[in-house]
Coordinates of C-alpha atoms and ligand atoms in Angstrom, one line a residue:
X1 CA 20.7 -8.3 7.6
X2 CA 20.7 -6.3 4.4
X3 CA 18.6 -7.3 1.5
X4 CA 17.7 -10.4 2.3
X5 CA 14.2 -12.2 1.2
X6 CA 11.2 -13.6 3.2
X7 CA 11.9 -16.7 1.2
X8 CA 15.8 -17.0 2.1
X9 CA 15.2 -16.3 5.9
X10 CA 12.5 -18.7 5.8
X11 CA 15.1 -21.2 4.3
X12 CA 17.6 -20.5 7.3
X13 CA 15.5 -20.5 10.6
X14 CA 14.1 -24.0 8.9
X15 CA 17.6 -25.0 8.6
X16 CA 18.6 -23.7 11.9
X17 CA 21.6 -21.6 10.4
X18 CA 19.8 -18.4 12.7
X19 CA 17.7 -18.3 15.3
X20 CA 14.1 -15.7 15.4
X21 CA 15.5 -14.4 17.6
X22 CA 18.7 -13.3 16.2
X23 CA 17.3 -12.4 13.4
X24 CA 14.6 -10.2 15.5
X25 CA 18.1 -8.8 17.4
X26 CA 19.5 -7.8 14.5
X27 CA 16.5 -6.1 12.8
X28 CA 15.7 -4.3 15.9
X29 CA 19.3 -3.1 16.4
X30 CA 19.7 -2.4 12.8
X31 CA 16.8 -0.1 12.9
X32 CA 18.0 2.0 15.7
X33 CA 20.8 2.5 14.3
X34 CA 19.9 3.8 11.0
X35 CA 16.6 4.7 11.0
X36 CA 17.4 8.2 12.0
X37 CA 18.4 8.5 7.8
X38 CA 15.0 7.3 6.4
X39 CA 12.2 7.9 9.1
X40 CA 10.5 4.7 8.2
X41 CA 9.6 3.9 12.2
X42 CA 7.2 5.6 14.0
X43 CA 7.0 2.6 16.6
X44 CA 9.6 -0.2 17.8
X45 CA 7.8 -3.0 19.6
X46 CA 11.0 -4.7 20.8
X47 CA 9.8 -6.6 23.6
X48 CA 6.7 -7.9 22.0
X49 CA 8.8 -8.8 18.3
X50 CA 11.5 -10.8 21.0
X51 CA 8.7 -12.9 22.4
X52 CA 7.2 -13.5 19.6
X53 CA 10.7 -14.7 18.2
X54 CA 11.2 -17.0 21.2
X55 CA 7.3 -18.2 20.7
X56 CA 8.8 -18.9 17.0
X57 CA 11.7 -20.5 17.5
X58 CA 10.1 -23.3 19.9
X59 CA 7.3 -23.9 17.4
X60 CA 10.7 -24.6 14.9
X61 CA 11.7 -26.7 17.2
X62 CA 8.9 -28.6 17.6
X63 CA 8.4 -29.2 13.6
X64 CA 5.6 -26.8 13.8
X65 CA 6.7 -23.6 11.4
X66 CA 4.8 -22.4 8.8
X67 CA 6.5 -20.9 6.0
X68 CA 6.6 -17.1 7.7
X69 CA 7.3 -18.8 11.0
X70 CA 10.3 -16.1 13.0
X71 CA 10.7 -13.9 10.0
X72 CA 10.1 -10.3 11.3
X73 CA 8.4 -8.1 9.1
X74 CA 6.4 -4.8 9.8
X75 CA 3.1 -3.2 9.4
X76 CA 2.3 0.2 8.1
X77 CA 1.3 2.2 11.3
X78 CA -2.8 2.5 10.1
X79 CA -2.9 -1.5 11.3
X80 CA -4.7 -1.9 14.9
X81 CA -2.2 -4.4 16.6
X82 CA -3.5 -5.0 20.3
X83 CA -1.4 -2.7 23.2
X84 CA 0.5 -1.4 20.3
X85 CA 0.2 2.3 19.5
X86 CA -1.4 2.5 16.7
X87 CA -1.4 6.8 15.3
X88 CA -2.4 6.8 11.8
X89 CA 0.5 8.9 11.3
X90 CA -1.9 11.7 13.0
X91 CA -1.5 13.6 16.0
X92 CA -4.9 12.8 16.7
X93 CA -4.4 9.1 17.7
X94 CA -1.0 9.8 18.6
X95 CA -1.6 8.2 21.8
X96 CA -4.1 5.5 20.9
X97 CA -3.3 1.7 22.1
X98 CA -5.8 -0.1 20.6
X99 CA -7.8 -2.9 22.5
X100 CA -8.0 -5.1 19.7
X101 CA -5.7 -7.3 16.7
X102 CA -6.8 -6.2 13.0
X103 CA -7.2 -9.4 11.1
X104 CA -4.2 -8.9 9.2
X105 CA -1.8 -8.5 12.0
X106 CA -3.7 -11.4 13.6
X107 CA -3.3 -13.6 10.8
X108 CA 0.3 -12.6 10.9
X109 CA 0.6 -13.7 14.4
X110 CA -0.8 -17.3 14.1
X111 CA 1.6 -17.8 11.0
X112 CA 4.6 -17.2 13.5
X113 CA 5.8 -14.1 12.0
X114 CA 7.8 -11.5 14.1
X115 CA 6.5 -7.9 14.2
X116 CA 9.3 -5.6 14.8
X117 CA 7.4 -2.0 14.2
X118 CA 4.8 0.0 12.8
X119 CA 5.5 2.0 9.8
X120 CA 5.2 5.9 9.6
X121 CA 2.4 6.9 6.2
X122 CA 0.9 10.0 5.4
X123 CA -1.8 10.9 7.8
X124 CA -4.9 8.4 7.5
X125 CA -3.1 7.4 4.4
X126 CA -3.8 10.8 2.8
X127 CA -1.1 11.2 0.1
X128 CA 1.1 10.3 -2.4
X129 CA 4.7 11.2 -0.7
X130 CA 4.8 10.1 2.8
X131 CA 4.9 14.1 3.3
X132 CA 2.1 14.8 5.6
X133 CA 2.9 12.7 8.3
X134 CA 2.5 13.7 11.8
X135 CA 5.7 12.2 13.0
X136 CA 7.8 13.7 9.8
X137 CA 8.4 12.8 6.2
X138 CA 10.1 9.5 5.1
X139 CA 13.6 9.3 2.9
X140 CA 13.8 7.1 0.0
X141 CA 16.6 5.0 0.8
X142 CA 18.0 5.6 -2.7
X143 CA 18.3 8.8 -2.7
X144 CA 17.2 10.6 0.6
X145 CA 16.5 13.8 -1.4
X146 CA 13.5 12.0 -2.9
X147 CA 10.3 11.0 -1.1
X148 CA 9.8 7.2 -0.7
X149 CA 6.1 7.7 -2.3
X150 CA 3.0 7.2 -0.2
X151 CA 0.9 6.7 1.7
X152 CA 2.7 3.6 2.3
X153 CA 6.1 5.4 2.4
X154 CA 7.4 3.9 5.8
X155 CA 6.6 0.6 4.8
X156 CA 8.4 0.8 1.7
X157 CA 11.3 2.3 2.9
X158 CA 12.0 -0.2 5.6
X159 CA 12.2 -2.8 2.7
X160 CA 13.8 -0.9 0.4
X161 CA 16.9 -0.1 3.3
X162 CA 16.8 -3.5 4.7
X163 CA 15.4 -3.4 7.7
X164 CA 12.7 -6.4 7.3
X165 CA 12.4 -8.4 4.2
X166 CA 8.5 -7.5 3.8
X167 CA 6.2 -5.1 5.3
X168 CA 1.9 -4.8 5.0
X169 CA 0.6 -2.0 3.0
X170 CA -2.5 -0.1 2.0
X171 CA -3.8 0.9 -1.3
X172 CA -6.6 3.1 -1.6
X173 CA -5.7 4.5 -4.4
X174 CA -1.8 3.9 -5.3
X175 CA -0.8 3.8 -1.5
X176 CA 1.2 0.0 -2.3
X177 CA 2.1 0.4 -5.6
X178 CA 3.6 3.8 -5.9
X179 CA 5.5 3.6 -3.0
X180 CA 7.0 0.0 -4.5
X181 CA 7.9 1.8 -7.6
X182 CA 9.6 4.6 -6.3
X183 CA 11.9 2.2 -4.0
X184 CA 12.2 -0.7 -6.4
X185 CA 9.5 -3.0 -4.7
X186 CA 7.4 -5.8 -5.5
X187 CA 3.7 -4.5 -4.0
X188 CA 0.5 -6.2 -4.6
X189 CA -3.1 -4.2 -4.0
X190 CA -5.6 -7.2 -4.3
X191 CA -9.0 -7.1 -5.3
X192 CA -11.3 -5.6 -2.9
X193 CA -12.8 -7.7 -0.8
X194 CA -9.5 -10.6 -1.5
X195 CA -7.6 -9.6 2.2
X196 CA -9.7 -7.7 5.1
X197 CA -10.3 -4.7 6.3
X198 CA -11.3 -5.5 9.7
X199 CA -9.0 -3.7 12.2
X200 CA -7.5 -1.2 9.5
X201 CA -7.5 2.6 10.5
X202 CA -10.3 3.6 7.5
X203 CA -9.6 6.5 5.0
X204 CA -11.9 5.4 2.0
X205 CA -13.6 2.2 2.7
X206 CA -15.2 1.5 -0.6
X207 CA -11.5 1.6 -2.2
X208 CA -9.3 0.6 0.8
X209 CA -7.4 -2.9 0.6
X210 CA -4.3 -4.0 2.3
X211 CA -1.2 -6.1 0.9
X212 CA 2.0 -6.8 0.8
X213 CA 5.4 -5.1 0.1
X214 CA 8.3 -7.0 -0.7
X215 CA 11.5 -7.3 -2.7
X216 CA 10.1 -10.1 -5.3
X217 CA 7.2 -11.3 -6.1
X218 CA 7.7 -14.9 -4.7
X219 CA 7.8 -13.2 -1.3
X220 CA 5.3 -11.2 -2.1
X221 CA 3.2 -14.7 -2.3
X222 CA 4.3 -16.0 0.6
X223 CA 2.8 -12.7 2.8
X224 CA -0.8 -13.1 0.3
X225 CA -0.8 -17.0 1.9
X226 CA -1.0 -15.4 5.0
X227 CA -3.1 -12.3 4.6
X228 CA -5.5 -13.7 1.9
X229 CA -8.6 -15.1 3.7
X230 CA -11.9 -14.3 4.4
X231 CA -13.4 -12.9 7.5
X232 CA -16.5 -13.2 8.8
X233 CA -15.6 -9.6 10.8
X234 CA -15.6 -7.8 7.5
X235 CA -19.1 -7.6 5.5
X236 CA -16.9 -6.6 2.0
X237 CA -15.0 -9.7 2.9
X238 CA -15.0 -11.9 -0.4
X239 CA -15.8 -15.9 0.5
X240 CA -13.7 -17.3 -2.1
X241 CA -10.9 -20.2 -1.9
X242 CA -7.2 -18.8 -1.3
X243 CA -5.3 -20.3 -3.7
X244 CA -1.6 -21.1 -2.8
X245 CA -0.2 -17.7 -4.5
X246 CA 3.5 -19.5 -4.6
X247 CA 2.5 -23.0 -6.6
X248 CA 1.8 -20.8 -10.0
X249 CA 4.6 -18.6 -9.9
X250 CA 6.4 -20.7 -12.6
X251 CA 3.6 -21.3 -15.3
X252 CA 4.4 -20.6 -18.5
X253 CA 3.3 -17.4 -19.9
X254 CA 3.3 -18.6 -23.9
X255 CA 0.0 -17.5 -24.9
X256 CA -0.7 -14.9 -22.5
X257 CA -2.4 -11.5 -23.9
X258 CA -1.1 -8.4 -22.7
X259 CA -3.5 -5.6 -23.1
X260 CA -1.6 -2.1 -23.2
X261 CA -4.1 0.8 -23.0
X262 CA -3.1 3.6 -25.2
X263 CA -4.3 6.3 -22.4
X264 CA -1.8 5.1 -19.9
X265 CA 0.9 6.1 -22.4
X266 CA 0.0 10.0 -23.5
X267 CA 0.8 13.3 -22.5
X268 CA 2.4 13.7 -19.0
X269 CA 4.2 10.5 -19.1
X270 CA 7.9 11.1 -18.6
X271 CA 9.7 10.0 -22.1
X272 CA 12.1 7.8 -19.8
X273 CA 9.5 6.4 -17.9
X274 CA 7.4 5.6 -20.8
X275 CA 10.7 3.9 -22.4
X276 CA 11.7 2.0 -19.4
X277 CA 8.5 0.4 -18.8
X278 CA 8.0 -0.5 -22.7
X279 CA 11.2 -2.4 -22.6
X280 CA 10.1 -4.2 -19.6
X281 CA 6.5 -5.1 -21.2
X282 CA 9.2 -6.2 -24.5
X283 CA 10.6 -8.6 -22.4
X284 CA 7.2 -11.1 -22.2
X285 CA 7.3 -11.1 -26.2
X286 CA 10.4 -13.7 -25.6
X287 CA 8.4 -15.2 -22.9
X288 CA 5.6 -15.9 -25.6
X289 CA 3.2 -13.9 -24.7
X290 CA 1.4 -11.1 -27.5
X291 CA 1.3 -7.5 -27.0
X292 CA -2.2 -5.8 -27.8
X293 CA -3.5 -2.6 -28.0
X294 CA -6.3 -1.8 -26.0
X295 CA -7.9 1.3 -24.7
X296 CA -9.2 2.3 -21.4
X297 CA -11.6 5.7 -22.4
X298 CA -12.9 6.8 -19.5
X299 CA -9.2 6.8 -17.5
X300 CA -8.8 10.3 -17.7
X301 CA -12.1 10.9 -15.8
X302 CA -10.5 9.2 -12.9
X303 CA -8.6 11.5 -10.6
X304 CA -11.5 13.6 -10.7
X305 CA -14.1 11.0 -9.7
X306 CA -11.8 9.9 -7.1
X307 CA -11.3 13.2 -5.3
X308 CA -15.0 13.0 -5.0
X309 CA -15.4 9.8 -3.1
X310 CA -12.6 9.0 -1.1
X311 CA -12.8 12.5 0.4
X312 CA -16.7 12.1 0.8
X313 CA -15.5 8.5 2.4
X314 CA -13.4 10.2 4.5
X315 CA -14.8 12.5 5.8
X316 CA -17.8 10.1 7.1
X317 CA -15.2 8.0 8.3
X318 CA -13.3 10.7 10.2
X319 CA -16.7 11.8 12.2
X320 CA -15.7 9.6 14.6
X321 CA -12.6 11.5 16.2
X322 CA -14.6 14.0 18.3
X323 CA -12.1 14.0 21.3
X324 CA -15.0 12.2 23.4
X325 CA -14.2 8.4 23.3
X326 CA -10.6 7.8 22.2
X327 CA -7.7 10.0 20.6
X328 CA -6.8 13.4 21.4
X329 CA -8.7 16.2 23.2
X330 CA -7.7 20.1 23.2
X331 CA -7.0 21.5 27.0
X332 CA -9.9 23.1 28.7
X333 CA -12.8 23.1 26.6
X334 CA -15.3 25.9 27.3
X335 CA -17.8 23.3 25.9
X336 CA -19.1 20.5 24.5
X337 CA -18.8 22.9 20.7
X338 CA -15.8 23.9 21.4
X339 CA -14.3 20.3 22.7
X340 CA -15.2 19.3 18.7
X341 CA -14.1 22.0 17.0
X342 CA -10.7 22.5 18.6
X343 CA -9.8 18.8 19.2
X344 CA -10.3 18.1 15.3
X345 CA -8.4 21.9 14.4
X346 CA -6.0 20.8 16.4
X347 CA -5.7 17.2 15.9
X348 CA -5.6 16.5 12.3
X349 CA -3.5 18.2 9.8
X350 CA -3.9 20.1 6.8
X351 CA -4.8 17.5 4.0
X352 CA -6.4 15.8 6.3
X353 CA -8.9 19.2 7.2
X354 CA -8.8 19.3 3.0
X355 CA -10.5 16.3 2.8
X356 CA -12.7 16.3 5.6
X357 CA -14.1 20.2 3.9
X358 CA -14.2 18.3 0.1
X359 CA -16.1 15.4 1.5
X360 CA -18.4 17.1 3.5
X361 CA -19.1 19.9 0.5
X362 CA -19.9 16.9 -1.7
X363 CA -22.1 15.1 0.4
X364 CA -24.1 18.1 1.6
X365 CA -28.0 18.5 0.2
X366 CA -28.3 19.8 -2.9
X367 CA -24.7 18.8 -4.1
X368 CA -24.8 15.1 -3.3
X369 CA -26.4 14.6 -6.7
X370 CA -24.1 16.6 -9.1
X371 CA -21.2 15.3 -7.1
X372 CA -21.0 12.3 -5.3
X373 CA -23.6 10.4 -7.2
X374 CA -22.0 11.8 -10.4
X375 CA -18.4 10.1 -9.3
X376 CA -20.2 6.9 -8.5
X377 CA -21.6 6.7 -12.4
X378 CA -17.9 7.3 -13.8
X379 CA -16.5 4.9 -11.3
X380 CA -19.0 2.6 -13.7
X381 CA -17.9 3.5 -16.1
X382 CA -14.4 2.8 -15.3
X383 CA -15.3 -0.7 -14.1
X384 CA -16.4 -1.3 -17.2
X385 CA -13.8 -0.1 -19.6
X386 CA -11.7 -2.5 -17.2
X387 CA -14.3 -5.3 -17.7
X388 CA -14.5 -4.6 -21.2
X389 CA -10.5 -5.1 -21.7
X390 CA -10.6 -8.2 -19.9
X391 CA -12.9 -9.9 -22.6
X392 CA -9.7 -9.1 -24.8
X393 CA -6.4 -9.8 -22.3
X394 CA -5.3 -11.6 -19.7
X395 CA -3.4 -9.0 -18.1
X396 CA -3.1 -5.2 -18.6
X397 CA 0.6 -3.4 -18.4
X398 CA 1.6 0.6 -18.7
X399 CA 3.4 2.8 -16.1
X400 CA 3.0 2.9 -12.2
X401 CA 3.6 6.9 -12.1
X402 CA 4.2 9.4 -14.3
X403 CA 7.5 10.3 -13.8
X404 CA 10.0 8.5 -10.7
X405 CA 10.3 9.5 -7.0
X406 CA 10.1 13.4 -7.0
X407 CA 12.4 15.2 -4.9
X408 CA 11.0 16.2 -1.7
X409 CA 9.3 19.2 -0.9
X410 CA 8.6 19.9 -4.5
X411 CA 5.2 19.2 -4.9
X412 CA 3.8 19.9 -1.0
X413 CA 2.3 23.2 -2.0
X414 CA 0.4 22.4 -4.9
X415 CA -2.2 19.6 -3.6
X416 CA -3.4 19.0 -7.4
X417 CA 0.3 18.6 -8.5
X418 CA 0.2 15.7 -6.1
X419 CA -3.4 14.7 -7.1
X420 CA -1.7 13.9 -10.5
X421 CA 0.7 11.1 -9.2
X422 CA -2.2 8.9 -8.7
X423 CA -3.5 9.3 -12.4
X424 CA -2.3 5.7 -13.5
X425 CA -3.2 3.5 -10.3
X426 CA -6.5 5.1 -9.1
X427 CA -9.0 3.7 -11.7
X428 CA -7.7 0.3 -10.1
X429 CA -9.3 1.0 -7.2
X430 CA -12.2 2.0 -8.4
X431 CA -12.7 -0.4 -10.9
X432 CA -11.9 -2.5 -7.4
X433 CA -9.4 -5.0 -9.3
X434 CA -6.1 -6.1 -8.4
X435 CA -2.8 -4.7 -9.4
X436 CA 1.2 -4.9 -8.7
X437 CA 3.9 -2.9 -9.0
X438 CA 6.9 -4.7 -10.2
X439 CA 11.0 -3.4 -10.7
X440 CA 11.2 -1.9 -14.2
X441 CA 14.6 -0.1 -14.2
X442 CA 15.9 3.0 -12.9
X443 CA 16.3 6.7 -14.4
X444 CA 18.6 8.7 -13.4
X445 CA 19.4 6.4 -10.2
X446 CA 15.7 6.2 -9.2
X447 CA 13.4 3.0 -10.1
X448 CA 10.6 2.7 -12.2
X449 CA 7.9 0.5 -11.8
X450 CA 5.8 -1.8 -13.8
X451 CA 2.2 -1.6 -13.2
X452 CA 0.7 -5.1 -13.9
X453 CA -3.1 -5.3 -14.0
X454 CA -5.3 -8.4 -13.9
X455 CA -9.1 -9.4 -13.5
X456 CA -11.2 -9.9 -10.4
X457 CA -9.4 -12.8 -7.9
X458 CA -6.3 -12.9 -10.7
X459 CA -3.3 -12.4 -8.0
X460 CA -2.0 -15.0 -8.6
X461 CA -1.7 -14.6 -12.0
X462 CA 0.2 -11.5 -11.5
X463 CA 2.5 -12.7 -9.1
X464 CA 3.2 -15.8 -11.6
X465 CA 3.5 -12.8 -14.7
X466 CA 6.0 -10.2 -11.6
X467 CA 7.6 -13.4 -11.4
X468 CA 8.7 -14.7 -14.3
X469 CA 9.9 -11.2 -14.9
X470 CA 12.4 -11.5 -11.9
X471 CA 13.8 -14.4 -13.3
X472 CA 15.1 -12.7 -16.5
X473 CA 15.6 -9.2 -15.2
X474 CA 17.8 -8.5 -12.2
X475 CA 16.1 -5.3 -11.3
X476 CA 14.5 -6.5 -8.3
X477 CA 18.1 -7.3 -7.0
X478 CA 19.7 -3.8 -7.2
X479 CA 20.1 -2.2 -3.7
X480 CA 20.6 1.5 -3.2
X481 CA 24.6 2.5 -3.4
X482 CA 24.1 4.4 0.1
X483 CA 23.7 0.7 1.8
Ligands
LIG1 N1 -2.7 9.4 -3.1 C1 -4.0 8.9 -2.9 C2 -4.7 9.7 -1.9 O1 -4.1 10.6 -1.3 C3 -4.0 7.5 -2.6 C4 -3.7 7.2 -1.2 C5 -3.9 5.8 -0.8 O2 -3.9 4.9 -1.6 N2 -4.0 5.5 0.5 O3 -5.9 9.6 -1.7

């Protein structure tokens, strides 16, 4: 079933031209038969996706289906689905079944949808290349040479090869949106607090949000009808209406004001990046929208900031795997010290041990204030360029990364190098607004994205503004020639 949509499966199961469970078949055999080129899989729940494809199939039957009713999909492995493995991508929950549904998957669940698999990420979603997984690094299915982007590289990959029309994501700082540019993806990091946390393995949890990963941005719509709601289980949760993402996606854009920061455009750039994603933002002047210069000051002050807090984040957040309730525990500890120390040495892997040392160095007395508290005042600051812009523009458009998918192993030994990648989707996160990555082109045979930016509870304003981009642009539609 290669390269089909959510919406065109949804079509056929409603008019019975497959079965779920056909369709579950196929996906599950597809994926063992060609995963072994992309590394997208670390887990295959077949007999779970099968009866959750009969389960769909009779609720068809019965005129019960909701839009996402039998199409399979997958979620990136940093999910908790219930007597699913769920590892993080780390050896250190490489055995962990969880006892309990995160809301996301759950929501999935009582939508109809089928889940075939969890997706392999970098290690607690530490990363920008899908390189520091446990279970191995992830191809880009257009060009296996390249990483798919990360952390949600397995998710992305999946989509991008065909395996399941749309897959969940997580964007802590660019984890949804890189990966969906460097594989030619619609992916959609809401605002924080728009889809919940509750159940998702945390890596930063003042910047974490989940979403979807999709080929277009309608489908991409269809997932946030599903995943968008608020949850009493999560305190960040945000109780606000869902709108219906997909009833907008054809307004009219005449009018619309499209701010286009001036930092986003500068030195490290890549010239054909830079030109590919102008002539994508050129194609909304036809659409009669106006093109405005704007400027975000503080942006370069971001990758900084946020290799302050999400470390410090993390490393809180990781205090918990001490080999003593769940996860792994090292052979024959001499003692209680020792279990610690040698479970964790052991257990997580390098950027992971990175992190953990950052964070703790920041938060430590005496270095709490010049650090951490000094991150949190730019990450005002950055909030309020972005609140600042929005008093100007509707939406905000410039690149997703600097450059397109890098090839693999060149950047693995220079963590900064990596740190860079992040430079244009990070203040997002901070600033705690939503963002997508749309198709944009391709140089030299690998896509570009376009990063599309909006204000606080505006997705579906960007879906509507991905959207009527898909409709004139057939970018969205190119598959990879190795398919
Ligand atoms: N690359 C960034 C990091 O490593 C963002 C990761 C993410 O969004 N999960 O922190």
């Amino acid at each position: 079933m290669s390269y089909t949509t959510i919406t065109q499966l949804s079509q056929g199961l409603k008019d019975g031209t497959f079965s779920s469970r056909e369709l579950t078949q196929d996906a599950i055999a597809d994926i063992k038969s060609r995963d072994h080129l992309y590394n997208s899989f670390i887990t295959i729940s077949e007999d779970l996706a099968l009866a959750q494809a009969d389960a769909a199939d009779q609720r068809i039957a019965a005129g019960q289906a909701a839009p996402m009713t039998g199409v399979p999909i997958a979620h990136k492995d940093l999910f908790c689905t219930q007597d699913v493995r769920t590892t993080a991508a780390s050896k250190i929950l490489e055995n962990f079944i969880p006892p309990y549904e995160s809301t996301v998957s759950q929501l999935f669940l009582n939508a109809g949808a089928v889940t075939v698999g969890k997706t392999n990420l970098d290690e607690f979603a530490m990363g920008s290349s899908n390189e520091n997984s446990y279970f191995g690094s992830v191809k880009n299915p257009w060009d296996t040479k390249a990483v798919p982007g990360g952390s949600s590289g397995g998710s992305a990959a999946a989509v991008a090869a065909g395996m399941v029309a749309g897959a969940t994501g997580t964007d802590t700082g660019g984890s949804i949106r890189q990966p969906a540019a460097f594989c030619n993806l619609t992916g959609i990091k809401p605002t924080y607090g728009r889809v919940s946390r509750f159940g998702i393995v945390a890596y930063a949890s003042s910047l974490d949000q989940a979403g979807p990963m999709t080929h277009t941005a309608a489908d991409a719509a269809m997932m946030m009808n599903v995943m968008a709601q608020f949850d009493p289980q999560d305190s960040t949760s945000m109780q606000v209406d869902t709108p219906d993402y997909t009833a907008s996606l054809n307004d009219s854009l005449a009018g619309l004001k499209i701010g286009l920061p001036k930092e986003f455009f500068e030195a490290g750039l890549d010239p054909q990046v830079a030109a590919a994603t102008l002539a994508a933002i050129k194609q909304y002047e036809a659409m009669g929208a106006q093109i405005i210069d704007i400027s975000l000051p503080n942006l370069q002050l971001c990758i900084p900031a946020y290799y302050v807090i999400a470390p410090s984040e993390a490393s809180s957040n990781l205090s918990r795997y001490d080999g003593v309730r769940y996860g792994y525990r090292c052979d024959e500890p001499k003692d209680l010290m020792d279990m610690y120390c040698r479970s964790r040495a052991e257990g997580f892997g390098e950027e992971v041990k990175r992190r953990i040392m950052v964070g703790t160095y920041a938060l430590s007395e005496g270095f709490y204030d010049a650090y951490y508290l000094k991150a949190q005042r730019i990450r005002r600051m950055i909030k309020n360029d972005f609140v600042k812009a929005f008093t100007q523009v509707d939406v905000i458009m410039g690149p997703v990364t600097p450059s397109p998918a890098f090839d693999l192993g060149s950047k693995t030994s220079d963590p900064v190098a990596m740190y860079l990648e992040d430079i244009y989707t990070l203040s997002i996160n901070m600033a705690g607004i939503p963002a997508l990555s749309t198709p944009a082109g391709f140089v030299n045979g690998r896509p570009v994205g376009l990063h599309i930016m909006g204000n606080y509870f505006s997705e579906a304003k960007l879906l509507n503004v991905a959207h009527q981009l898909q409709q004139v642009t057939d970018w969205h539609l190119q598959q990879p020639q190795s398919l």
